[in-house]
Short mmCIF file of N, CA and C in Angstrom, two decimals:
data_model
loop_
_atom_site.label_atom_id
_atom_site.label_comp_id
_atom_site.label_asym_id
_atom_site.label_seq_id
_atom_site.Cartn_x
_atom_site.Cartn_y
_atom_site.Cartn_z
N UNK A 269 98.20 -15.56 -30.11
CA UNK A 269 96.90 -15.06 -30.53
C UNK A 269 97.09 -13.93 -31.54
N UNK A 270 96.33 -13.98 -32.60
CA UNK A 270 96.41 -12.95 -33.64
C UNK A 270 95.09 -12.21 -33.68
N UNK A 271 95.17 -10.91 -33.59
CA UNK A 271 93.97 -10.09 -33.69
C UNK A 271 93.92 -9.44 -35.06
N UNK A 272 92.77 -9.52 -35.70
CA UNK A 272 92.58 -8.96 -37.03
C UNK A 272 91.42 -7.97 -36.99
N UNK A 273 91.64 -6.80 -37.55
CA UNK A 273 90.59 -5.78 -37.57
C UNK A 273 90.42 -5.29 -39.00
N UNK A 274 89.24 -5.57 -39.56
CA UNK A 274 88.96 -5.15 -40.93
C UNK A 274 88.28 -3.79 -40.95
N UNK A 275 88.45 -3.10 -42.07
CA UNK A 275 87.76 -1.85 -42.29
C UNK A 275 87.67 -1.61 -43.79
N UNK A 276 86.84 -0.65 -44.18
CA UNK A 276 86.77 -0.25 -45.57
C UNK A 276 85.54 -0.69 -46.33
N UNK A 277 84.67 -1.46 -45.70
CA UNK A 277 83.46 -1.87 -46.39
C UNK A 277 82.50 -0.71 -46.56
N UNK A 278 81.44 -0.96 -47.33
CA UNK A 278 80.44 0.08 -47.52
C UNK A 278 79.55 -0.22 -48.70
N UNK A 279 78.81 0.80 -49.11
CA UNK A 279 77.88 0.70 -50.23
C UNK A 279 78.50 1.40 -51.44
N UNK A 280 78.49 0.71 -52.57
CA UNK A 280 79.06 1.27 -53.79
C UNK A 280 78.22 0.83 -54.98
N UNK A 281 78.20 1.64 -56.01
CA UNK A 281 77.47 1.27 -57.22
C UNK A 281 78.28 0.29 -58.06
N UNK A 282 77.58 -0.47 -58.86
CA UNK A 282 78.25 -1.40 -59.76
C UNK A 282 79.25 -0.64 -60.63
N UNK A 283 80.42 -1.25 -60.78
CA UNK A 283 81.50 -0.61 -61.52
C UNK A 283 82.44 0.20 -60.66
N UNK A 284 82.06 0.42 -59.42
CA UNK A 284 82.87 1.22 -58.52
C UNK A 284 83.97 0.40 -57.84
N UNK A 285 84.66 1.05 -56.92
CA UNK A 285 85.80 0.44 -56.24
C UNK A 285 85.72 0.64 -54.73
N UNK A 286 86.32 -0.29 -54.02
CA UNK A 286 86.50 -0.19 -52.57
C UNK A 286 87.85 -0.80 -52.23
N UNK A 287 88.43 -0.35 -51.13
CA UNK A 287 89.64 -0.98 -50.62
C UNK A 287 89.41 -1.39 -49.18
N UNK A 288 89.55 -2.67 -48.95
CA UNK A 288 89.43 -3.22 -47.59
C UNK A 288 90.82 -3.30 -46.96
N UNK A 289 90.85 -3.06 -45.66
CA UNK A 289 92.09 -3.16 -44.91
C UNK A 289 91.93 -4.17 -43.79
N UNK A 290 93.02 -4.83 -43.45
CA UNK A 290 93.04 -5.78 -42.34
C UNK A 290 94.32 -5.53 -41.54
N UNK A 291 94.15 -4.98 -40.37
CA UNK A 291 95.29 -4.67 -39.52
C UNK A 291 95.53 -5.80 -38.53
N UNK A 292 96.80 -6.13 -38.35
CA UNK A 292 97.15 -7.19 -37.41
C UNK A 292 98.07 -6.62 -36.34
N UNK A 293 98.17 -7.33 -35.22
CA UNK A 293 99.06 -6.89 -34.15
C UNK A 293 100.50 -7.15 -34.57
N UNK A 294 101.39 -6.22 -34.22
CA UNK A 294 102.75 -6.25 -34.71
C UNK A 294 103.51 -7.51 -34.30
N UNK A 295 103.32 -7.92 -33.08
CA UNK A 295 104.11 -9.05 -32.58
C UNK A 295 103.77 -10.35 -33.30
N UNK A 296 102.59 -10.39 -33.89
CA UNK A 296 102.16 -11.64 -34.50
C UNK A 296 102.17 -11.60 -36.02
N UNK A 297 102.56 -10.48 -36.60
CA UNK A 297 102.41 -10.31 -38.04
C UNK A 297 103.42 -11.14 -38.84
N UNK A 298 104.61 -11.33 -38.26
CA UNK A 298 105.67 -11.97 -39.04
C UNK A 298 105.30 -13.40 -39.40
N UNK A 299 105.64 -13.74 -40.61
CA UNK A 299 105.47 -15.08 -41.17
C UNK A 299 104.02 -15.55 -41.20
N UNK A 300 103.14 -14.62 -41.35
CA UNK A 300 101.73 -14.97 -41.50
C UNK A 300 101.35 -15.04 -42.97
N UNK A 301 100.56 -16.03 -43.33
CA UNK A 301 99.85 -16.03 -44.59
C UNK A 301 98.49 -15.41 -44.32
N UNK A 302 98.04 -14.57 -45.23
CA UNK A 302 96.78 -13.86 -45.03
C UNK A 302 95.82 -14.16 -46.17
N UNK A 303 94.55 -14.16 -45.82
CA UNK A 303 93.55 -14.41 -46.86
C UNK A 303 92.32 -13.54 -46.66
N UNK A 304 91.61 -13.35 -47.76
CA UNK A 304 90.30 -12.70 -47.72
C UNK A 304 89.27 -13.71 -48.19
N UNK A 305 88.18 -13.76 -47.46
CA UNK A 305 87.05 -14.61 -47.80
C UNK A 305 85.79 -13.76 -47.77
N UNK A 306 84.73 -14.27 -48.35
CA UNK A 306 83.47 -13.55 -48.29
C UNK A 306 82.31 -14.53 -48.11
N UNK A 307 81.24 -14.00 -47.55
CA UNK A 307 80.07 -14.83 -47.32
C UNK A 307 78.82 -14.01 -47.61
N UNK A 308 78.09 -14.45 -48.62
CA UNK A 308 76.83 -13.81 -48.97
C UNK A 308 75.70 -14.46 -48.17
N UNK A 309 74.59 -13.77 -47.98
CA UNK A 309 73.47 -14.34 -47.21
C UNK A 309 73.02 -15.67 -47.77
N UNK A 310 72.92 -16.67 -46.91
CA UNK A 310 72.46 -17.99 -47.31
C UNK A 310 73.48 -18.83 -48.03
N UNK A 311 74.71 -18.34 -48.13
CA UNK A 311 75.75 -19.08 -48.83
C UNK A 311 76.91 -19.39 -47.91
N UNK A 312 77.74 -20.33 -48.33
CA UNK A 312 78.92 -20.68 -47.55
C UNK A 312 80.01 -19.63 -47.76
N UNK A 313 80.90 -19.56 -46.79
CA UNK A 313 82.04 -18.66 -46.91
C UNK A 313 82.94 -19.15 -48.03
N UNK A 314 83.39 -18.25 -48.89
CA UNK A 314 84.20 -18.63 -50.04
C UNK A 314 85.48 -17.82 -50.11
N UNK A 315 86.46 -18.45 -50.72
CA UNK A 315 87.78 -17.85 -50.90
C UNK A 315 87.72 -16.71 -51.90
N UNK A 316 88.46 -15.63 -51.60
CA UNK A 316 88.59 -14.52 -52.52
C UNK A 316 90.04 -14.37 -52.98
N UNK A 317 90.96 -14.24 -52.03
CA UNK A 317 92.36 -14.04 -52.37
C UNK A 317 93.24 -14.38 -51.18
N UNK A 318 94.49 -14.71 -51.45
CA UNK A 318 95.44 -14.97 -50.37
C UNK A 318 96.82 -14.49 -50.76
N UNK A 319 97.63 -14.24 -49.75
CA UNK A 319 99.00 -13.81 -49.98
C UNK A 319 99.90 -14.52 -48.98
N UNK A 320 100.90 -15.21 -49.53
CA UNK A 320 101.86 -15.92 -48.69
C UNK A 320 102.87 -14.93 -48.14
N UNK A 321 103.60 -15.37 -47.10
CA UNK A 321 104.64 -14.49 -46.55
C UNK A 321 105.70 -14.22 -47.62
N UNK A 322 105.89 -15.18 -48.51
CA UNK A 322 106.87 -15.02 -49.59
C UNK A 322 106.42 -14.00 -50.63
N UNK A 323 105.13 -13.67 -50.60
CA UNK A 323 104.61 -12.72 -51.57
C UNK A 323 103.77 -13.35 -52.67
N UNK A 324 103.72 -14.66 -52.72
CA UNK A 324 102.90 -15.32 -53.72
C UNK A 324 101.43 -14.96 -53.50
N UNK A 325 100.74 -14.73 -54.62
CA UNK A 325 99.35 -14.30 -54.60
C UNK A 325 98.46 -15.34 -55.27
N UNK A 326 97.25 -15.48 -54.73
CA UNK A 326 96.28 -16.40 -55.32
C UNK A 326 94.91 -15.74 -55.29
N UNK A 327 94.14 -16.01 -56.35
CA UNK A 327 92.82 -15.40 -56.47
C UNK A 327 91.78 -16.42 -56.88
N UNK A 328 90.55 -16.19 -56.43
CA UNK A 328 89.43 -16.95 -56.96
C UNK A 328 89.18 -16.51 -58.40
N UNK A 329 88.73 -17.42 -59.22
CA UNK A 329 88.49 -17.10 -60.63
C UNK A 329 87.50 -15.95 -60.78
N UNK A 330 86.55 -15.87 -59.88
CA UNK A 330 85.50 -14.87 -59.99
C UNK A 330 85.99 -13.43 -59.78
N UNK A 331 87.18 -13.29 -59.21
CA UNK A 331 87.69 -11.94 -58.93
C UNK A 331 88.99 -11.62 -59.67
N UNK A 332 89.53 -12.59 -60.37
CA UNK A 332 90.80 -12.35 -61.09
C UNK A 332 90.65 -11.20 -62.07
N UNK A 333 91.63 -10.33 -62.05
CA UNK A 333 91.61 -9.18 -62.95
C UNK A 333 90.85 -7.99 -62.39
N UNK A 334 90.11 -8.20 -61.31
CA UNK A 334 89.35 -7.09 -60.70
C UNK A 334 89.83 -6.76 -59.30
N UNK A 335 90.23 -7.77 -58.54
CA UNK A 335 90.67 -7.59 -57.16
C UNK A 335 92.18 -7.77 -57.07
N UNK A 336 92.79 -7.05 -56.14
CA UNK A 336 94.22 -7.18 -55.89
C UNK A 336 94.46 -7.24 -54.39
N UNK A 337 95.20 -8.25 -53.98
CA UNK A 337 95.60 -8.36 -52.57
C UNK A 337 97.06 -7.93 -52.45
N UNK A 338 97.37 -7.18 -51.41
CA UNK A 338 98.75 -6.81 -51.17
C UNK A 338 98.93 -6.56 -49.68
N UNK A 339 100.18 -6.49 -49.26
CA UNK A 339 100.46 -6.30 -47.83
C UNK A 339 101.52 -5.22 -47.65
N UNK A 340 101.36 -4.46 -46.59
CA UNK A 340 102.35 -3.46 -46.21
C UNK A 340 102.95 -3.93 -44.89
N UNK A 341 104.12 -4.52 -44.98
CA UNK A 341 104.73 -5.11 -43.79
C UNK A 341 105.08 -4.05 -42.75
N UNK A 342 105.37 -2.85 -43.20
CA UNK A 342 105.71 -1.79 -42.25
C UNK A 342 104.51 -1.40 -41.40
N UNK A 343 103.32 -1.60 -41.94
CA UNK A 343 102.09 -1.25 -41.22
C UNK A 343 101.36 -2.48 -40.70
N UNK A 344 101.93 -3.65 -40.92
CA UNK A 344 101.28 -4.90 -40.47
C UNK A 344 99.85 -4.98 -40.97
N UNK A 345 99.67 -4.63 -42.23
CA UNK A 345 98.32 -4.53 -42.77
C UNK A 345 98.26 -5.20 -44.14
N UNK A 346 97.14 -5.85 -44.39
CA UNK A 346 96.87 -6.46 -45.68
C UNK A 346 95.66 -5.75 -46.29
N UNK A 347 95.71 -5.56 -47.59
CA UNK A 347 94.65 -4.83 -48.28
C UNK A 347 94.00 -5.71 -49.35
N UNK A 348 92.77 -5.37 -49.66
CA UNK A 348 92.10 -5.97 -50.80
C UNK A 348 91.50 -4.83 -51.61
N UNK A 349 92.12 -4.53 -52.73
CA UNK A 349 91.61 -3.50 -53.64
C UNK A 349 90.61 -4.16 -54.56
N UNK A 350 89.39 -3.65 -54.55
CA UNK A 350 88.31 -4.24 -55.35
C UNK A 350 87.84 -3.23 -56.38
N UNK A 351 88.04 -3.54 -57.65
CA UNK A 351 87.64 -2.68 -58.75
C UNK A 351 86.55 -3.37 -59.58
N UNK A 352 85.87 -2.59 -60.38
CA UNK A 352 84.83 -3.11 -61.27
C UNK A 352 83.86 -4.00 -60.50
N UNK A 353 83.41 -3.49 -59.38
CA UNK A 353 82.55 -4.29 -58.52
C UNK A 353 81.21 -4.60 -59.18
N UNK A 354 80.71 -5.79 -58.86
CA UNK A 354 79.45 -6.26 -59.41
C UNK A 354 78.47 -6.55 -58.26
N UNK A 355 77.19 -6.54 -58.53
CA UNK A 355 76.22 -6.85 -57.47
C UNK A 355 76.49 -8.21 -56.82
N UNK A 356 77.01 -9.16 -57.59
CA UNK A 356 77.30 -10.48 -57.02
C UNK A 356 78.50 -10.49 -56.08
N UNK A 357 79.21 -9.37 -55.98
CA UNK A 357 80.29 -9.26 -55.00
C UNK A 357 79.76 -8.87 -53.62
N UNK A 358 78.49 -8.58 -53.54
CA UNK A 358 77.88 -8.22 -52.26
C UNK A 358 78.01 -9.36 -51.26
N UNK A 359 78.61 -9.06 -50.10
CA UNK A 359 78.84 -10.09 -49.09
C UNK A 359 79.50 -9.44 -47.88
N UNK A 360 79.60 -10.22 -46.82
CA UNK A 360 80.47 -9.85 -45.70
C UNK A 360 81.86 -10.38 -46.04
N UNK A 361 82.84 -9.53 -45.92
CA UNK A 361 84.23 -9.90 -46.25
C UNK A 361 85.03 -10.08 -44.96
N UNK A 362 85.75 -11.18 -44.92
CA UNK A 362 86.51 -11.55 -43.74
C UNK A 362 87.99 -11.68 -44.06
N UNK A 363 88.80 -11.16 -43.17
CA UNK A 363 90.24 -11.34 -43.22
C UNK A 363 90.60 -12.55 -42.36
N UNK A 364 91.58 -13.31 -42.81
CA UNK A 364 92.00 -14.50 -42.06
C UNK A 364 93.52 -14.59 -42.06
N UNK A 365 94.04 -15.27 -41.04
CA UNK A 365 95.49 -15.40 -40.92
C UNK A 365 95.87 -16.77 -40.39
N UNK A 366 97.06 -17.17 -40.73
CA UNK A 366 97.63 -18.40 -40.20
C UNK A 366 99.15 -18.32 -40.33
N UNK A 367 99.85 -19.13 -39.61
CA UNK A 367 101.30 -19.22 -39.77
C UNK A 367 101.60 -19.80 -41.13
N UNK A 368 102.48 -19.14 -41.84
CA UNK A 368 102.85 -19.60 -43.18
C UNK A 368 103.94 -20.67 -43.05
N UNK A 369 103.65 -21.85 -43.52
CA UNK A 369 104.61 -22.95 -43.50
C UNK A 369 105.40 -22.94 -44.80
N UNK A 370 106.67 -22.62 -44.72
CA UNK A 370 107.47 -22.48 -45.95
C UNK A 370 107.60 -23.79 -46.70
N UNK A 371 107.41 -24.89 -46.00
CA UNK A 371 107.51 -26.20 -46.65
C UNK A 371 106.24 -26.56 -47.41
N UNK A 372 105.20 -25.76 -47.26
CA UNK A 372 103.93 -26.05 -47.90
C UNK A 372 103.80 -25.30 -49.22
N UNK A 373 103.20 -25.96 -50.21
CA UNK A 373 102.94 -25.32 -51.49
C UNK A 373 101.47 -24.91 -51.61
N UNK A 374 100.78 -24.91 -50.50
CA UNK A 374 99.35 -24.60 -50.51
C UNK A 374 99.09 -23.17 -50.97
N UNK A 375 97.95 -22.99 -51.60
CA UNK A 375 97.50 -21.65 -51.97
C UNK A 375 96.75 -21.00 -50.81
N UNK A 376 96.55 -21.75 -49.76
CA UNK A 376 95.82 -21.26 -48.59
C UNK A 376 94.49 -20.65 -49.02
N UNK A 377 93.72 -21.42 -49.74
CA UNK A 377 92.45 -20.96 -50.26
C UNK A 377 91.25 -21.64 -49.60
N UNK A 378 91.51 -22.38 -48.55
CA UNK A 378 90.44 -23.09 -47.86
C UNK A 378 90.17 -22.47 -46.50
N UNK A 379 88.89 -22.36 -46.16
CA UNK A 379 88.50 -21.82 -44.85
C UNK A 379 89.19 -22.61 -43.73
N UNK A 380 89.27 -23.90 -43.89
CA UNK A 380 89.80 -24.77 -42.83
C UNK A 380 91.28 -24.57 -42.57
N UNK A 381 91.97 -23.90 -43.47
CA UNK A 381 93.41 -23.72 -43.32
C UNK A 381 93.77 -22.56 -42.39
N UNK A 382 92.80 -21.75 -42.01
CA UNK A 382 93.08 -20.55 -41.24
C UNK A 382 92.69 -20.71 -39.78
N UNK A 383 93.51 -20.10 -38.93
CA UNK A 383 93.31 -20.19 -37.48
C UNK A 383 92.66 -18.95 -36.88
N UNK A 384 92.84 -17.83 -37.54
CA UNK A 384 92.37 -16.57 -36.98
C UNK A 384 91.51 -15.82 -38.00
N UNK A 385 90.48 -15.17 -37.49
CA UNK A 385 89.52 -14.47 -38.34
C UNK A 385 89.17 -13.11 -37.75
N UNK A 386 88.93 -12.16 -38.66
CA UNK A 386 88.43 -10.88 -38.24
C UNK A 386 86.92 -10.92 -38.07
N UNK A 387 86.35 -9.80 -37.71
CA UNK A 387 84.92 -9.73 -37.43
C UNK A 387 84.08 -9.54 -38.69
N UNK A 388 84.73 -9.20 -39.78
CA UNK A 388 84.02 -9.02 -41.05
C UNK A 388 83.64 -7.58 -41.30
N UNK A 389 83.57 -7.25 -42.57
CA UNK A 389 83.12 -5.92 -42.98
C UNK A 389 82.17 -6.11 -44.17
N UNK A 390 81.09 -5.37 -44.17
CA UNK A 390 80.05 -5.57 -45.16
C UNK A 390 80.31 -4.76 -46.42
N UNK A 391 80.16 -5.41 -47.55
CA UNK A 391 80.27 -4.76 -48.86
C UNK A 391 78.96 -4.97 -49.60
N UNK A 392 78.36 -3.87 -50.02
CA UNK A 392 77.12 -3.93 -50.78
C UNK A 392 77.31 -3.21 -52.10
N UNK A 393 77.04 -3.90 -53.19
CA UNK A 393 77.18 -3.33 -54.53
C UNK A 393 75.79 -3.23 -55.14
N UNK A 394 75.37 -2.01 -55.42
CA UNK A 394 74.04 -1.80 -55.99
C UNK A 394 74.11 -1.78 -57.50
N UNK A 395 73.03 -2.25 -58.12
CA UNK A 395 73.00 -2.32 -59.59
C UNK A 395 72.48 -1.02 -60.20
#
């Protein structure tokens, strides 16, 4: 069982920045692929970014150049740095985890690929 706890959401003006954190339990952190997803009201949950255990990074086109995903293995934590935020980035943001299969070339960008989810943290960007 993997427990994920997100933090860092809030209200920010357009053009501002936020950093989301996702803490995982130490015993389960190793060899996990991690992802960030978001869900706006009335919309389906969508991929934002993912990071493989190997360090490979993947981003949705809508956030490339503005968002950065990274992980601190010493702290068992994954971060999502969000810069140049836009009103359309407003959503609940979810951290997700799964065992990283080294034989897979997947970008792990699909909701269905993840086994564990955090409770979500709300991000609101005002215009």
